[in-house]
Amino acid sequence: WKPYGPSAGALASFLSTGIRKNGELVGVFATQLPPDAKPICSVLNTISAQSWSDAIAEVDHQRMLVQKTARMYLQVIKGVDVQASRTAFVLAVGDATASLRKTLKGHDSIPAPPTQTIGNVLLQGWKQWEHLEAEMRLSLDSNDYSFETLTKIMTFNQAVDTYLNSAIEQYVISATAAQPDLPSVIWGVSQRQTSLLERMFVEVLFLRMGIAVETNKAGFEQSVAAFELSHSELLGGRRNSSQAVGSFLPDLDFPGTSNACALDAMLDVIGKFSMMKTSLQEVMASNATSEQAAIRRADQVSATVVNAMKPALSFYETGSGSCTPTRSTAMWEAAIDGLSRLPYLVSKVETEFALVESSLSEGWMKKAAIDLGHHKGYIRTEASDFQLVDAFLAFKSGWDSFRPTDAQRLLSLQVAYITLNKHPAGSKDQLDYAPGSEEYHAVHKKYHPIYRDILYARNYYDIFMLDLNGNLIYSVYKELDYATNFAANGAIDEHGVIQYGEWRDSGLGEAFEAAVQKPDEINVIDWKPYGPSNGALASFLSTGIKQYGKLIGVFCTQMPPDSKPINSSLVLEHTIQTIRDRIDVFKYGKPSEGIYPPATQAVADSLFDVSKLWAKVEPIAKGPQNLQSLAAIMSQSASVRASIHALEDVLVDGAWKADPSLQGSKIVLASRQLALLQSMCRDSVLMTKNGSDVTTEGIAASMSNFEANHKILLEGGSVRRLAAKTDVAATEDPHALDLMHAVEDQWSALKAHLEKVTPQATEALLRFVEEGTASAAESMEAVITFFGTTTRTTTMLSLEILAPIPLTGDWPAGQTMR
């Protein structure tokens, strides 16, 4: 009888025999015995929960002591703190022997072997231990460290470890059979972590001795993987059995950890274990000179891991624990900032699911593919026109003669065509040429109207010409990329110093490099944020400019925004994963990002409630995109949102108690603005395409809420819907006000589209709503980031500079002064 996965991990027993035909074995016939045929040993039923726990812990302790004995023995051979290692060896031998006797004979709360199987396995382990101890003592006494002796010791060590591991498994199986409600699997998984630490250290030392190098290297990797797997399973639990290699009794499931103190302890464990793993890898890579120092460091780090594990092991053994975790203001702020964005992400999932279900996304994807085909044809036509060669050579000549250096050209041309351009931002292309006698202006006067007309006719976003040094010598639209350098390796200035362009790593930089490498092809650079276009997604096409077969420059075009593919399937998949990752990272912590486990049990309880409710929505969102699934998502997401709002209240309350100056309510309100934006987009799609009961009045109410909340964020006030500490301070920081005004601009554009939404809205209008929502959400994200990182960023102060800067004309200043 042992756990059997297909029977939900219940204990099962089988009888089997061969099937023969004409004397030849052709198959196997087997039967599974009924559960009531399972023998029940009366001894098992007399053992208390505490005794089962103590027995499992003691055998795991034996495993650890045996491995520690082997480690101290090897450290003596390696000359690492020989006297201390010898003393530790003797003590570990004595402790291991005493521990084995306790489990074989029974001691205090530790019962004698409760089954014959356990007794047999422990006896085999005892015999192998006697051989191991004798061989190690003899080796040390005779200074015999030969290859044969070390190989024999390694073999005995592995045998003892195997038998003791089997004994632990049998204890857990027996405890589960006798008292199914006991967390016996958790005891087994958690307790074996300490023995895995010692075992991986021993494997590294045997490897350094040159004994079974590949075997011990693989063993080390397996031990590390087993430790990390067990750590992960203890945190998240195990459901539907484990398929992972190294899993302890993989057919038995168990719940995860939700105790705030245990989560804190486990984060400390994995952080220190990462250091230990690194230190052991350094031992493996060390040379004869650095080996002893590397082993000492690993020994010290190992001790910190063991100490870190004590409170975690205590919790898993008793199921309870107390602690007083400290959280800085920045940590509370990070929790509110990260978790208050979950409602937006949930609404994003609903929106993208609706877009896929309605086939809107598919239609937009097809249009994008058609547009890309057209634009490839356009750029091929432009590139084959002899006029392009003439225009490029003229611009190149004007560029070279305009100023002595690229830095001076950049500054002077941006001043002439951007700074002193009377046309507003977004219309700089209306300037046919800048005043001045330079050749460049005359060339611009001749060719700019031609390429501006081509841009309008083809619906390009922009057109670019770059020389082979990477300089953007001409563009139609005149954004901040104009006159900058896009060579990946930079350009050498007049002093022989390499200067790197600000946007060389952007999509246009990739387009330039691609055209230089493949000048005869139409190179496509996919959509990604592009700084000069205010961070909007941009895609570029590029090809070479040739004269008599020789490459002389690069011609690029920037695709229009309405040709951007909206792949809701990918966005949906990404958003679902983002929600899961965000919940998990705040459950278990990620110190590298300033994120720690829940600060209080109240926060932990609320966060795990959110996790459980989202776990019901997640598989539906990943499943078939149909109306039935959409309705199920919309129905269950309401509970998810309610649980998130409850979590926000707990976080704001906890943060207020920790530091009343932290504007938790303001961060939450800003995040709810983000969610409101996305919900209006979602409702527009639902009302138009998915047969929903959403109404124009509902969208209008959301619009009013958004504007009312925006006023509170600007002027301050109190939000009654927030359960605790509802005061919202007025926004006074100049940068924050600029960000809020940017939201207003994006909101005005989006609002104009939302006001037109009816059940009969066109797909074109819905596209405007979707894109407008994305732009407004991006601006709102910037506001939340500002409010939500106040204590984690450098305070901005006004800086007054008095310097003799010319107010007119050209000046080749550096980037800082520009």
mmCIF file with all atom_site columns, N, CA and C in Angstrom, residues 396-422:
data_model
loop_
_atom_site.group_PDB
_atom_site.id
_atom_site.type_symbol
_atom_site.label_atom_id
_atom_site.label_alt_id
_atom_site.label_comp_id
_atom_site.label_asym_id
_atom_site.label_entity_id
_atom_site.label_seq_id
_atom_site.pdbx_PDB_ins_code
_atom_site.Cartn_x
_atom_site.Cartn_y
_atom_site.Cartn_z
_atom_site.occupancy
_atom_site.B_iso_or_equiv
_atom_site.pdbx_formal_charge
_atom_site.auth_seq_id
_atom_site.auth_comp_id
_atom_site.auth_asym_id
_atom_site.auth_atom_id
_atom_site.pdbx_PDB_model_num
ATOM 1  N N  . LYS A 1 396 ? 22.969 65.575 -48.175 1.00 0.00 ? 396 LYS A N  1
ATOM 2  C CA . LYS A 1 396 ? 24.264 65.195 -47.603 1.00 0.00 ? 396 LYS A CA 1
ATOM 3  C C  . LYS A 1 396 ? 25.289 66.311 -47.802 1.00 0.00 ? 396 LYS A C  1
ATOM 4  N N  . SER A 1 397 ? 25.281 66.891 -48.978 1.00 0.00 ? 397 SER A N  1
ATOM 5  C CA . SER A 1 397 ? 26.205 68.007 -49.235 1.00 0.00 ? 397 SER A CA 1
ATOM 6  C C  . SER A 1 397 ? 25.868 69.191 -48.344 1.00 0.00 ? 397 SER A C  1
ATOM 7  N N  . GLY A 1 398 ? 24.569 69.497 -48.222 1.00 0.00 ? 398 GLY A N  1
ATOM 8  C CA . GLY A 1 398 ? 24.157 70.603 -47.361 1.00 0.00 ? 398 GLY A CA 1
ATOM 9  C C  . GLY A 1 398 ? 24.487 70.337 -45.903 1.00 0.00 ? 398 GLY A C  1
ATOM 10 N N  . TRP A 1 399 ? 24.331 69.084 -45.480 1.00 0.00 ? 399 TRP A N  1
ATOM 11 C CA . TRP A 1 399 ? 24.670 68.694 -44.095 1.00 0.00 ? 399 TRP A CA 1
ATOM 12 C C  . TRP A 1 399 ? 26.156 68.899 -43.825 1.00 0.00 ? 399 TRP A C  1
ATOM 13 N N  . ASP A 1 400 ? 26.981 68.393 -44.702 1.00 0.00 ? 400 ASP A N  1
ATOM 14 C CA . ASP A 1 400 ? 28.438 68.464 -44.493 1.00 0.00 ? 400 ASP A CA 1
ATOM 15 C C  . ASP A 1 400 ? 28.940 69.892 -44.446 1.00 0.00 ? 400 ASP A C  1
ATOM 16 N N  . SER A 1 401 ? 28.343 70.761 -45.247 1.00 0.00 ? 401 SER A N  1
ATOM 17 C CA . SER A 1 401 ? 28.833 72.143 -45.307 1.00 0.00 ? 401 SER A CA 1
ATOM 18 C C  . SER A 1 401 ? 28.165 73.064 -44.300 1.00 0.00 ? 401 SER A C  1
ATOM 19 N N  . PHE A 1 402 ? 27.145 72.551 -43.625 1.00 0.00 ? 402 PHE A N  1
ATOM 20 C CA . PHE A 1 402 ? 26.350 73.428 -42.756 1.00 0.00 ? 402 PHE A CA 1
ATOM 21 C C  . PHE A 1 402 ? 27.144 73.922 -41.558 1.00 0.00 ? 402 PHE A C  1
ATOM 22 N N  . ARG A 1 403 ? 27.868 73.007 -40.882 1.00 0.00 ? 403 ARG A N  1
ATOM 23 C CA . ARG A 1 403 ? 28.700 73.351 -39.731 1.00 0.00 ? 403 ARG A CA 1
ATOM 24 C C  . ARG A 1 403 ? 29.892 72.389 -39.718 1.00 0.00 ? 403 ARG A C  1
ATOM 25 N N  . PRO A 1 404 ? 30.944 72.717 -38.991 1.00 0.00 ? 404 PRO A N  1
ATOM 26 C CA . PRO A 1 404 ? 32.155 71.866 -39.027 1.00 0.00 ? 404 PRO A CA 1
ATOM 27 C C  . PRO A 1 404 ? 31.973 70.487 -38.393 1.00 0.00 ? 404 PRO A C  1
ATOM 28 N N  . THR A 1 405 ? 31.112 70.372 -37.374 1.00 0.00 ? 405 THR A N  1
ATOM 29 C CA . THR A 1 405 ? 30.998 69.098 -36.658 1.00 0.00 ? 405 THR A CA 1
ATOM 30 C C  . THR A 1 405 ? 29.534 68.654 -36.582 1.00 0.00 ? 405 THR A C  1
ATOM 31 N N  . ASP A 1 406 ? 29.372 67.340 -36.312 1.00 0.00 ? 406 ASP A N  1
ATOM 32 C CA . ASP A 1 406 ? 28.014 66.807 -36.171 1.00 0.00 ? 406 ASP A CA 1
ATOM 33 C C  . ASP A 1 406 ? 27.291 67.431 -34.986 1.00 0.00 ? 406 ASP A C  1
ATOM 34 N N  . ALA A 1 407 ? 28.022 67.687 -33.885 1.00 0.00 ? 407 ALA A N  1
ATOM 35 C CA . ALA A 1 407 ? 27.403 68.280 -32.700 1.00 0.00 ? 407 ALA A CA 1
ATOM 36 C C  . ALA A 1 407 ? 26.857 69.667 -33.023 1.00 0.00 ? 407 ALA A C  1
ATOM 37 N N  . GLN A 1 408 ? 27.631 70.448 -33.804 1.00 0.00 ? 408 GLN A N  1
ATOM 38 C CA . GLN A 1 408 ? 27.178 71.784 -34.173 1.00 0.00 ? 408 GLN A CA 1
ATOM 39 C C  . GLN A 1 408 ? 26.004 71.715 -35.150 1.00 0.00 ? 408 GLN A C  1
ATOM 40 N N  . ARG A 1 409 ? 26.052 70.734 -36.056 1.00 0.00 ? 409 ARG A N  1
ATOM 41 C CA . ARG A 1 409 ? 24.935 70.567 -36.997 1.00 0.00 ? 409 ARG A CA 1
ATOM 42 C C  . ARG A 1 409 ? 23.650 70.209 -36.251 1.00 0.00 ? 409 ARG A C  1
ATOM 43 N N  . LEU A 1 410 ? 23.777 69.299 -35.280 1.00 0.00 ? 410 LEU A N  1
ATOM 44 C CA . LEU A 1 410 ? 22.607 68.880 -34.522 1.00 0.00 ? 410 LEU A CA 1
ATOM 45 C C  . LEU A 1 410 ? 21.964 70.081 -33.841 1.00 0.00 ? 410 LEU A C  1
ATOM 46 N N  . LEU A 1 411 ? 22.763 70.843 -33.105 1.00 0.00 ? 411 LEU A N  1
ATOM 47 C CA . LEU A 1 411 ? 22.209 71.963 -32.367 1.00 0.00 ? 411 LEU A CA 1
ATOM 48 C C  . LEU A 1 411 ? 21.616 73.003 -33.308 1.00 0.00 ? 411 LEU A C  1
ATOM 49 N N  . SER A 1 412 ? 22.357 73.372 -34.324 1.00 0.00 ? 412 SER A N  1
ATOM 50 C CA . SER A 1 412 ? 21.923 74.467 -35.195 1.00 0.00 ? 412 SER A CA 1
ATOM 51 C C  . SER A 1 412 ? 20.691 74.091 -36.003 1.00 0.00 ? 412 SER A C  1
ATOM 52 N N  . LEU A 1 413 ? 20.630 72.878 -36.508 1.00 0.00 ? 413 LEU A N  1
ATOM 53 C CA . LEU A 1 413 ? 19.476 72.461 -37.291 1.00 0.00 ? 413 LEU A CA 1
ATOM 54 C C  . LEU A 1 413 ? 18.230 72.297 -36.418 1.00 0.00 ? 413 LEU A C  1
ATOM 55 N N  . GLN A 1 414 ? 18.406 71.784 -35.190 1.00 0.00 ? 414 GLN A N  1
ATOM 56 C CA . GLN A 1 414 ? 17.245 71.678 -34.309 1.00 0.00 ? 414 GLN A CA 1
ATOM 57 C C  . GLN A 1 414 ? 16.741 73.062 -33.907 1.00 0.00 ? 414 GLN A C  1
ATOM 58 N N  . VAL A 1 415 ? 17.679 74.002 -33.704 1.00 0.00 ? 415 VAL A N  1
ATOM 59 C CA . VAL A 1 415 ? 17.256 75.381 -33.402 1.00 0.00 ? 415 VAL A CA 1
ATOM 60 C C  . VAL A 1 415 ? 16.493 75.964 -34.584 1.00 0.00 ? 415 VAL A C  1
ATOM 61 N N  . ALA A 1 416 ? 17.029 75.741 -35.781 1.00 0.00 ? 416 ALA A N  1
ATOM 62 C CA . ALA A 1 416 ? 16.436 76.357 -36.970 1.00 0.00 ? 416 ALA A CA 1
ATOM 63 C C  . ALA A 1 416 ? 15.089 75.741 -37.337 1.00 0.00 ? 416 ALA A C  1
ATOM 64 N N  . TYR A 1 417 ? 14.981 74.425 -37.241 1.00 0.00 ? 417 TYR A N  1
ATOM 65 C CA . TYR A 1 417 ? 13.781 73.746 -37.749 1.00 0.00 ? 417 TYR A CA 1
ATOM 66 C C  . TYR A 1 417 ? 12.804 73.279 -36.654 1.00 0.00 ? 417 TYR A C  1
ATOM 67 N N  . ILE A 1 418 ? 13.228 73.404 -35.384 1.00 0.00 ? 418 ILE A N  1
ATOM 68 C CA . ILE A 1 418 ? 12.309 73.014 -34.302 1.00 0.00 ? 418 ILE A CA 1
ATOM 69 C C  . ILE A 1 418 ? 12.091 74.197 -33.345 1.00 0.00 ? 418 ILE A C  1
ATOM 70 N N  . THR A 1 419 ? 13.185 74.648 -32.702 1.00 0.00 ? 419 THR A N  1
ATOM 71 C CA . THR A 1 419 ? 13.057 75.687 -31.673 1.00 0.00 ? 419 THR A CA 1
ATOM 72 C C  . THR A 1 419 ? 12.500 76.993 -32.238 1.00 0.00 ? 419 THR A C  1
ATOM 73 N N  . LEU A 1 420 ? 13.072 77.497 -33.354 1.00 0.00 ? 420 LEU A N  1
ATOM 74 C CA . LEU A 1 420 ? 12.648 78.770 -33.937 1.00 0.00 ? 420 LEU A CA 1
ATOM 75 C C  . LEU A 1 420 ? 11.559 78.602 -34.988 1.00 0.00 ? 420 LEU A C  1
ATOM 76 N N  . ASN A 1 421 ? 11.105 77.372 -35.159 1.00 0.00 ? 421 ASN A N  1
ATOM 77 C CA . ASN A 1 421 ? 10.018 77.089 -36.101 1.00 0.00 ? 421 ASN A CA 1
ATOM 78 C C  . ASN A 1 421 ? 8.720  77.637 -35.508 1.00 0.00 ? 421 ASN A C  1
ATOM 79 N N  . LYS A 1 422 ? 8.060  78.549 -36.203 1.00 0.00 ? 422 LYS A N  1
ATOM 80 C CA . LYS A 1 422 ? 6.877  79.204 -35.663 1.00 0.00 ? 422 LYS A CA 1
ATOM 81 C C  . LYS A 1 422 ? 5.669  78.283 -35.570 1.00 0.00 ? 422 LYS A C  1
#
